[in-house]
Amino acid sequence: MKIVILGAPGAGKGTQAKRIAEKYAVAHISTGDILRENIKAQTPLGIQAKGFMDNGQLVPDDLVVALVADRVQREDCKNGFLLDGFPRTIAQAEALDKIMPPDAVLNIDVDTSLLLKRLTGRRVCAKCGAPYHIDTLNGATSCSLCDGELIHRADDTEETVGARLKVYEAQTKPLIEYYQAKGKINDVDGTLAIEEVFAACCKVLDGLQ
Ligand SMILES: [Zn+2]
C-alpha cells in the first residue's frame, strides 16, 4: 500500500496519518523526519542537505527524492508507506512515479475560512506546551494541566496563518491536478469529526486492497 497524504496546515493530516499508519501497519514517512534523521546520522545525503539548509536554501528536489527513495527501501516499508509532506512539487511527484508510484492520494479537504478559524483560535500553554482552542476553553486563561498561562503564538495570528495557507494552496493546486489527471485523488471531507474523517480514509484504503 503506497499512499500520499495531502492536507493544509490545520486540516488534521498529521492525526490521520498516524492512525492510518497504525491500522494498516505501513510506515509513516514525513520528509521533515527523514531530513532530521539523515542529518543526525551524518549520512552522505544528510551532509549535503545540511549544506543547503545552513545557507538558508531549500533542499533541492533531486536530493529530497534521493532521501525518500532511500527511506522507502527500509524494512518497516514492507507493507507499504504513507508519505506526508512529499511530494511538494510536480518534479518530486514525477520522480516518485518513476521509483514508486503511489496507489492513491488522500486529500484531506478543509475550507480555507474554517482552517483560519481553527488555526487562529489555537492557544498553547506557555509552560508545558499543551494545545487548546478558544472554542472549547470557555473563557479559561490558564492550563488545566499545570496552571501555566495560555498564549496566542505569533505563528497563529491571522496574518501569518493566512500567508501560510496561501503558500500551501499555490503549492498544492498543481499537485492535485497532476494526481487528478491520473485518477488517483481521493478527496476526504476534513471538516468532519476526527473519527469520521478516519473512517472516510479507511474506506478509500480498504478499496485498494
Ligand atoms: Zn500547561
PDB file of C-alpha atoms and ligand atoms in Angstrom:
ATOM      1  CA  MET A   1       0.000   0.000   0.000  1.00  0.00           C
ATOM      2  CA  LYS A   2       1.686   3.160  -1.221  1.00  0.00           C
ATOM      3  CA  ILE A   3      -0.143   6.282  -0.143  1.00  0.00           C
ATOM      4  CA  VAL A   4       0.425  10.015  -0.359  1.00  0.00           C
ATOM      5  CA  ILE A   5      -1.499  12.210   2.072  1.00  0.00           C
ATOM      6  CA  LEU A   6      -2.170  15.885   1.354  1.00  0.00           C
ATOM      7  CA  GLY A   7      -3.745  18.434   3.654  1.00  0.00           C
ATOM      8  CA  ALA A   8      -3.327  22.087   4.563  1.00  0.00           C
ATOM      9  CA  PRO A   9      -1.946  23.211   7.928  1.00  0.00           C
ATOM     10  CA  GLY A  10      -4.778  22.709  10.423  1.00  0.00           C
ATOM     11  CA  ALA A  11      -6.584  20.113   8.287  1.00  0.00           C
ATOM     12  CA  GLY A  12      -5.686  17.327  10.711  1.00  0.00           C
ATOM     13  CA  LYS A  13      -3.416  15.494   8.289  1.00  0.00           C
ATOM     14  CA  GLY A  14      -0.869  14.510  10.958  1.00  0.00           C
ATOM     15  CA  THR A  15      -3.511  12.933  13.196  1.00  0.00           C
ATOM     16  CA  GLN A  16      -4.979  10.923  10.334  1.00  0.00           C
ATOM     17  CA  ALA A  17      -1.564   9.880   9.037  1.00  0.00           C
ATOM     18  CA  LYS A  18      -0.618   8.497  12.435  1.00  0.00           C
ATOM     19  CA  ARG A  19      -3.819   6.471  12.719  1.00  0.00           C
ATOM     20  CA  ILE A  20      -3.627   5.147   9.166  1.00  0.00           C
ATOM     21  CA  ALA A  21      -0.020   4.036   9.672  1.00  0.00           C
ATOM     22  CA  GLU A  22      -1.062   2.163  12.834  1.00  0.00           C
ATOM     23  CA  LYS A  23      -4.129   0.481  11.384  1.00  0.00           C
ATOM     24  CA  TYR A  24      -2.529  -0.658   8.120  1.00  0.00           C
ATOM     25  CA  ALA A  25       0.963  -1.271   9.563  1.00  0.00           C
ATOM     26  CA  VAL A  26       2.619   0.958   6.993  1.00  0.00           C
ATOM     27  CA  ALA A  27       5.498   3.340   7.652  1.00  0.00           C
ATOM     28  CA  HIS A  28       4.523   6.978   8.234  1.00  0.00           C
ATOM     29  CA  ILE A  29       7.197   8.893   6.367  1.00  0.00           C
ATOM     30  CA  SER A  30       7.483  12.613   6.827  1.00  0.00           C
ATOM     31  CA  THR A  31      10.141  14.479   4.893  1.00  0.00           C
ATOM     32  CA  GLY A  32      10.993  16.553   7.950  1.00  0.00           C
ATOM     33  CA  ASP A  33      11.738  13.389   9.957  1.00  0.00           C
ATOM     34  CA  ILE A  34      13.892  11.878   7.195  1.00  0.00           C
ATOM     35  CA  LEU A  35      15.906  15.080   6.916  1.00  0.00           C
ATOM     36  CA  ARG A  36      16.476  15.254  10.664  1.00  0.00           C
ATOM     37  CA  GLU A  37      17.457  11.563  10.856  1.00  0.00           C
ATOM     38  CA  ASN A  38      19.934  11.790   7.994  1.00  0.00           C
ATOM     39  CA  ILE A  39      21.487  14.969   9.324  1.00  0.00           C
ATOM     40  CA  LYS A  40      21.830  13.460  12.773  1.00  0.00           C
ATOM     41  CA  ALA A  41      23.349  10.238  11.426  1.00  0.00           C
ATOM     42  CA  GLN A  42      25.592  12.333   9.120  1.00  0.00           C
ATOM     43  CA  THR A  43      24.802  10.208   6.078  1.00  0.00           C
ATOM     44  CA  PRO A  44      26.210  11.493   2.750  1.00  0.00           C
ATOM     45  CA  LEU A  45      22.714  12.694   1.768  1.00  0.00           C
ATOM     46  CA  GLY A  46      22.216  14.281   5.183  1.00  0.00           C
ATOM     47  CA  ILE A  47      25.502  16.182   4.944  1.00  0.00           C
ATOM     48  CA  GLN A  48      24.529  17.516   1.511  1.00  0.00           C
ATOM     49  CA  ALA A  49      21.077  18.544   2.740  1.00  0.00           C
ATOM     50  CA  LYS A  50      22.523  20.307   5.756  1.00  0.00           C
ATOM     51  CA  GLY A  51      24.793  22.341   3.468  1.00  0.00           C
ATOM     52  CA  PHE A  52      21.746  23.815   1.704  1.00  0.00           C
ATOM     53  CA  MET A  53      19.829  24.388   4.915  1.00  0.00           C
ATOM     54  CA  ASP A  54      22.769  26.088   6.628  1.00  0.00           C
ATOM     55  CA  ASN A  55      22.845  28.536   3.699  1.00  0.00           C
ATOM     56  CA  GLY A  56      19.137  29.220   4.123  1.00  0.00           C
ATOM     57  CA  GLN A  57      18.351  27.430   0.869  1.00  0.00           C
ATOM     58  CA  LEU A  58      15.653  24.873   0.134  1.00  0.00           C
ATOM     59  CA  VAL A  59      16.884  21.322  -0.197  1.00  0.00           C
ATOM     60  CA  PRO A  60      16.727  20.670  -3.970  1.00  0.00           C
ATOM     61  CA  ASP A  61      14.161  18.244  -5.420  1.00  0.00           C
ATOM     62  CA  ASP A  62      16.664  15.600  -6.518  1.00  0.00           C
ATOM     63  CA  LEU A  63      18.157  15.425  -3.049  1.00  0.00           C
ATOM     64  CA  VAL A  64      14.764  15.157  -1.341  1.00  0.00           C
ATOM     65  CA  VAL A  65      13.805  12.451  -3.826  1.00  0.00           C
ATOM     66  CA  ALA A  66      17.044  10.559  -3.095  1.00  0.00           C
ATOM     67  CA  LEU A  67      16.296  10.730   0.641  1.00  0.00           C
ATOM     68  CA  VAL A  68      12.760   9.404   0.136  1.00  0.00           C
ATOM     69  CA  ALA A  69      13.939   6.695  -2.311  1.00  0.00           C
ATOM     70  CA  ASP A  70      16.414   5.532   0.321  1.00  0.00           C
ATOM     71  CA  ARG A  71      13.823   5.622   3.097  1.00  0.00           C
ATOM     72  CA  VAL A  72      11.182   3.520   1.311  1.00  0.00           C
ATOM     73  CA  GLN A  73      13.679   0.648   0.957  1.00  0.00           C
ATOM     74  CA  ARG A  74      13.745   0.087   4.697  1.00  0.00           C
ATOM     75  CA  GLU A  75      12.306  -2.957   6.434  1.00  0.00           C
ATOM     76  CA  ASP A  76       9.368  -1.083   8.000  1.00  0.00           C
ATOM     77  CA  CYS A  77       8.073  -0.276   4.498  1.00  0.00           C
ATOM     78  CA  LYS A  78       7.482  -3.904   3.541  1.00  0.00           C
ATOM     79  CA  ASN A  79       3.701  -3.449   3.922  1.00  0.00           C
ATOM     80  CA  GLY A  80       3.864  -0.060   2.288  1.00  0.00           C
ATOM     81  CA  PHE A  81       4.173   3.556   3.321  1.00  0.00           C
ATOM     82  CA  LEU A  82       2.294   6.767   3.806  1.00  0.00           C
ATOM     83  CA  LEU A  83       4.113   9.845   2.556  1.00  0.00           C
ATOM     84  CA  ASP A  84       3.402  13.012   4.500  1.00  0.00           C
ATOM     85  CA  GLY A  85       4.875  16.267   3.209  1.00  0.00           C
ATOM     86  CA  PHE A  86       6.122  14.670  -0.005  1.00  0.00           C
ATOM     87  CA  PRO A  87       5.818  15.242  -2.905  1.00  0.00           C
ATOM     88  CA  ARG A  88       5.595  19.015  -2.705  1.00  0.00           C
ATOM     89  CA  THR A  89       6.314  19.815  -6.340  1.00  0.00           C
ATOM     90  CA  ILE A  90       5.425  18.320  -9.722  1.00  0.00           C
ATOM     91  CA  ALA A  91       9.100  17.448 -10.235  1.00  0.00           C
ATOM     92  CA  GLN A  92       9.028  15.453  -6.981  1.00  0.00           C
ATOM     93  CA  ALA A  93       5.757  13.765  -7.981  1.00  0.00           C
ATOM     94  CA  GLU A  94       7.219  12.764 -11.342  1.00  0.00           C
ATOM     95  CA  ALA A  95      10.332  11.414  -9.660  1.00  0.00           C
ATOM     96  CA  LEU A  96       8.195   9.422  -7.222  1.00  0.00           C
ATOM     97  CA  ASP A  97       6.210   7.967 -10.134  1.00  0.00           C
ATOM     98  CA  LYS A  98       9.480   6.673 -11.565  1.00  0.00           C
ATOM     99  CA  ILE A  99      10.584   4.864  -8.417  1.00  0.00           C
ATOM    100  CA  MET A 100       7.356   4.026  -6.520  1.00  0.00           C
ATOM    101  CA  PRO A 101       4.106   5.353  -7.982  1.00  0.00           C
ATOM    102  CA  PRO A 102       1.525   5.814  -5.215  1.00  0.00           C
ATOM    103  CA  ASP A 103      -1.644   3.672  -5.322  1.00  0.00           C
ATOM    104  CA  ALA A 104      -3.746   6.534  -4.048  1.00  0.00           C
ATOM    105  CA  VAL A 105      -3.565  10.118  -2.848  1.00  0.00           C
ATOM    106  CA  LEU A 106      -5.704  11.141   0.106  1.00  0.00           C
ATOM    107  CA  ASN A 107      -6.586  14.815   0.103  1.00  0.00           C
ATOM    108  CA  ILE A 108      -7.898  15.963   3.484  1.00  0.00           C
ATOM    109  CA  ASP A 109     -10.025  18.819   2.310  1.00  0.00           C
ATOM    110  CA  VAL A 110     -10.978  21.713   4.573  1.00  0.00           C
ATOM    111  CA  ASP A 111     -12.299  25.093   3.511  1.00  0.00           C
ATOM    112  CA  THR A 112      -9.783  27.950   3.963  1.00  0.00           C
ATOM    113  CA  SER A 113     -12.095  30.014   6.175  1.00  0.00           C
ATOM    114  CA  LEU A 114     -12.503  27.074   8.550  1.00  0.00           C
ATOM    115  CA  LEU A 115      -8.738  26.480   8.610  1.00  0.00           C
ATOM    116  CA  LEU A 116      -8.257  30.141   9.515  1.00  0.00           C
ATOM    117  CA  LYS A 117     -10.696  29.740  12.372  1.00  0.00           C
ATOM    118  CA  ARG A 118      -9.058  26.532  13.589  1.00  0.00           C
ATOM    119  CA  LEU A 119      -5.527  27.895  13.456  1.00  0.00           C
ATOM    120  CA  THR A 120      -6.063  31.418  14.759  1.00  0.00           C
ATOM    121  CA  GLY A 121      -8.091  30.024  17.671  1.00  0.00           C
ATOM    122  CA  ARG A 122      -5.212  27.935  18.925  1.00  0.00           C
ATOM    123  CA  ARG A 123      -3.759  28.690  22.335  1.00  0.00           C
ATOM    124  CA  VAL A 124      -0.748  26.995  23.817  1.00  0.00           C
ATOM    125  CA  CYS A 125       0.351  26.636  27.426  1.00  0.00           C
ATOM    126  CA  ALA A 126       3.493  28.721  27.874  1.00  0.00           C
ATOM    127  CA  LYS A 127       4.796  26.270  30.475  1.00  0.00           C
ATOM    128  CA  CYS A 128       4.050  22.723  29.232  1.00  0.00           C
ATOM    129  CA  GLY A 129       3.046  23.322  25.594  1.00  0.00           C
ATOM    130  CA  ALA A 130      -0.402  21.701  25.900  1.00  0.00           C
ATOM    131  CA  PRO A 131      -2.624  22.801  22.975  1.00  0.00           C
ATOM    132  CA  TYR A 132      -6.076  24.353  23.394  1.00  0.00           C
ATOM    133  CA  HIS A 133      -8.687  26.022  21.216  1.00  0.00           C
ATOM    134  CA  ILE A 134     -10.683  29.081  22.240  1.00  0.00           C
ATOM    135  CA  ASP A 135     -13.901  27.332  21.180  1.00  0.00           C
ATOM    136  CA  THR A 136     -13.511  24.797  23.995  1.00  0.00           C
ATOM    137  CA  LEU A 137     -11.796  26.952  26.622  1.00  0.00           C
ATOM    138  CA  ASN A 138     -14.971  28.567  27.954  1.00  0.00           C
ATOM    139  CA  GLY A 139     -13.001  31.681  28.779  1.00  0.00           C
ATOM    140  CA  ALA A 140     -10.272  29.880  30.757  1.00  0.00           C
ATOM    141  CA  THR A 141      -6.895  31.608  30.521  1.00  0.00           C
ATOM    142  CA  SER A 142      -4.675  29.055  32.229  1.00  0.00           C
ATOM    143  CA  CYS A 143      -3.614  25.471  31.512  1.00  0.00           C
ATOM    144  CA  SER A 144      -5.795  22.775  33.084  1.00  0.00           C
ATOM    145  CA  LEU A 145      -2.728  20.560  33.480  1.00  0.00           C
ATOM    146  CA  CYS A 146      -0.115  22.838  35.003  1.00  0.00           C
ATOM    147  CA  ASP A 147      -1.883  26.179  35.536  1.00  0.00           C
ATOM    148  CA  GLY A 148       0.543  27.840  33.097  1.00  0.00           C
ATOM    149  CA  GLU A 149      -0.535  30.874  31.083  1.00  0.00           C
ATOM    150  CA  LEU A 150      -2.207  30.211  27.721  1.00  0.00           C
ATOM    151  CA  ILE A 151      -0.665  32.213  24.920  1.00  0.00           C
ATOM    152  CA  HIS A 152      -1.525  33.045  21.324  1.00  0.00           C
ATOM    153  CA  ARG A 153       1.622  32.231  19.382  1.00  0.00           C
ATOM    154  CA  ALA A 154       2.843  34.675  16.734  1.00  0.00           C
ATOM    155  CA  ASP A 155       2.620  31.777  14.238  1.00  0.00           C
ATOM    156  CA  ASP A 156      -1.114  31.553  14.874  1.00  0.00           C
ATOM    157  CA  THR A 157      -2.108  35.137  14.109  1.00  0.00           C
ATOM    158  CA  GLU A 158      -4.469  35.733  11.214  1.00  0.00           C
ATOM    159  CA  GLU A 159      -1.818  37.386   9.074  1.00  0.00           C
ATOM    160  CA  THR A 160       0.762  34.595   9.443  1.00  0.00           C
ATOM    161  CA  VAL A 161      -1.789  31.824   9.114  1.00  0.00           C
ATOM    162  CA  GLY A 162      -3.353  33.461   6.053  1.00  0.00           C
ATOM    163  CA  ALA A 163       0.048  33.723   4.369  1.00  0.00           C
ATOM    164  CA  ARG A 164       0.882  30.102   5.221  1.00  0.00           C
ATOM    165  CA  LEU A 165      -2.408  28.857   3.786  1.00  0.00           C
ATOM    166  CA  LYS A 166      -1.895  30.845   0.571  1.00  0.00           C
ATOM    167  CA  VAL A 167       1.533  29.280   0.098  1.00  0.00           C
ATOM    168  CA  TYR A 168       0.080  25.834   0.716  1.00  0.00           C
ATOM    169  CA  GLU A 169      -2.709  26.365  -1.801  1.00  0.00           C
ATOM    170  CA  ALA A 170      -0.423  27.700  -4.515  1.00  0.00           C
ATOM    171  CA  GLN A 171       1.991  24.824  -3.971  1.00  0.00           C
ATOM    172  CA  THR A 172      -0.601  22.068  -3.778  1.00  0.00           C
ATOM    173  CA  LYS A 173      -3.052  23.011  -6.532  1.00  0.00           C
ATOM    174  CA  PRO A 174      -0.785  21.790  -9.347  1.00  0.00           C
ATOM    175  CA  LEU A 175      -0.102  18.575  -7.425  1.00  0.00           C
ATOM    176  CA  ILE A 176      -3.799  17.887  -7.011  1.00  0.00           C
ATOM    177  CA  GLU A 177      -4.293  18.471 -10.729  1.00  0.00           C
ATOM    178  CA  TYR A 178      -1.370  16.173 -11.507  1.00  0.00           C
ATOM    179  CA  TYR A 179      -2.836  13.309  -9.492  1.00  0.00           C
ATOM    180  CA  GLN A 180      -6.372  14.067 -10.641  1.00  0.00           C
ATOM    181  CA  ALA A 181      -5.255  13.509 -14.229  1.00  0.00           C
ATOM    182  CA  LYS A 182      -4.017  10.078 -13.132  1.00  0.00           C
ATOM    183  CA  GLY A 183      -7.292   9.310 -11.357  1.00  0.00           C
ATOM    184  CA  LYS A 184      -5.558   8.963  -8.007  1.00  0.00           C
ATOM    185  CA  ILE A 185      -7.046  11.788  -5.953  1.00  0.00           C
ATOM    186  CA  ASN A 186      -9.453  10.837  -3.188  1.00  0.00           C
ATOM    187  CA  ASP A 187     -10.978  13.869  -1.507  1.00  0.00           C
ATOM    188  CA  VAL A 188     -11.856  13.330   2.128  1.00  0.00           C
ATOM    189  CA  ASP A 189     -14.039  15.859   3.936  1.00  0.00           C
ATOM    190  CA  GLY A 190     -11.767  17.123   6.694  1.00  0.00           C
ATOM    191  CA  THR A 191     -14.450  19.268   8.333  1.00  0.00           C
ATOM    192  CA  LEU A 192     -15.994  16.189   9.975  1.00  0.00           C
ATOM    193  CA  ALA A 193     -15.061  14.804  13.390  1.00  0.00           C
ATOM    194  CA  ILE A 194     -11.679  13.051  13.616  1.00  0.00           C
ATOM    195  CA  GLU A 195     -13.339   9.605  13.788  1.00  0.00           C
ATOM    196  CA  GLU A 196     -15.450  10.280  10.717  1.00  0.00           C
ATOM    197  CA  VAL A 197     -12.511  11.598   8.724  1.00  0.00           C
ATOM    198  CA  PHE A 198     -10.595   8.463   9.683  1.00  0.00           C
ATOM    199  CA  ALA A 199     -13.491   6.240   8.595  1.00  0.00           C
ATOM    200  CA  ALA A 200     -13.590   8.019   5.224  1.00  0.00           C
ATOM    201  CA  CYS A 201      -9.828   7.490   4.801  1.00  0.00           C
ATOM    202  CA  CYS A 202     -10.194   3.800   5.667  1.00  0.00           C
ATOM    203  CA  LYS A 203     -12.980   3.419   3.123  1.00  0.00           C
ATOM    204  CA  VAL A 204     -10.646   4.646   0.384  1.00  0.00           C
ATOM    205  CA  LEU A 205      -7.757   2.483   1.583  1.00  0.00           C
ATOM    206  CA  ASP A 206      -9.865  -0.658   2.039  1.00  0.00           C
ATOM    207  CA  GLY A 207     -10.987  -0.221  -1.547  1.00  0.00           C
ATOM    208  CA  LEU A 208      -7.363  -0.566  -2.664  1.00  0.00           C
ATOM    209  CA  GLN A 209      -6.800  -3.977  -1.144  1.00  0.00           C
TER     210      GLN A 209
HETATM  211 ZN    ZN B   1       0.424  23.581  30.969  1.00  0.00          ZN
END
